[in-house]
């Protein structure tokens, strides 16, 4: 289920999860989208560092859960259709193999690499444009029997 922090305590928890899992300190203007399972937040995506028509996405999860596709659809709908961003970026340490794998699964491509500037390795700048995002175009979910069908643009 999609959620977002509604109290200062919940927002502080999102900030702390990103800090602990990624080593990032987010600004006070960060937005969060949360994937909740059994009343427990298991994925958090932070949207921060707006510059023009771009912003930074940071993600963290609790444990080793796969990124739910429905969650990804909601995140990119919010970023590209609601916030009207044209490109998003993510910063990842080259030694963080899990974050690299998740970012590539989502569709991010390596834009630039700063040698030695990551916490343990290189700092990789990943980018994703609206045109190449495979999670864009979902208008609604329809319940069809025991399955859900996606209606695209």
GROMACS .gro file of C-alpha atoms in nm, residues 1-3 34-43 62 65-68 71:
model
   19
    1UNK     CA    1   0.000   0.000   0.000
    2UNK     CA    2   0.120   0.350  -0.085
    3UNK     CA    3   0.153   0.598   0.198
   34UNK     CA    4   0.635   0.490   0.144
   35UNK     CA    5   0.539   0.130   0.062
   36UNK     CA    6   0.364  -0.024   0.363
   37UNK     CA    7   0.308  -0.398   0.422
   38UNK     CA    8   0.112  -0.513   0.730
   39UNK     CA    9   0.122  -0.160   0.875
   40UNK     CA   10   0.503  -0.153   0.850
   41UNK     CA   11   0.699   0.073   0.613
   42UNK     CA   12   0.926  -0.150   0.402
   43UNK     CA   13   1.035   0.087   0.120
   62UNK     CA   14   1.394  -0.255   0.539
   65UNK     CA   15   1.277  -0.691  -0.016
   66UNK     CA   16   1.234  -0.659  -0.391
   67UNK     CA   17   1.107  -0.328  -0.522
   68UNK     CA   18   0.732  -0.369  -0.589
   71UNK     CA   19   0.528   0.114  -0.587
   0.00000   0.00000   0.00000
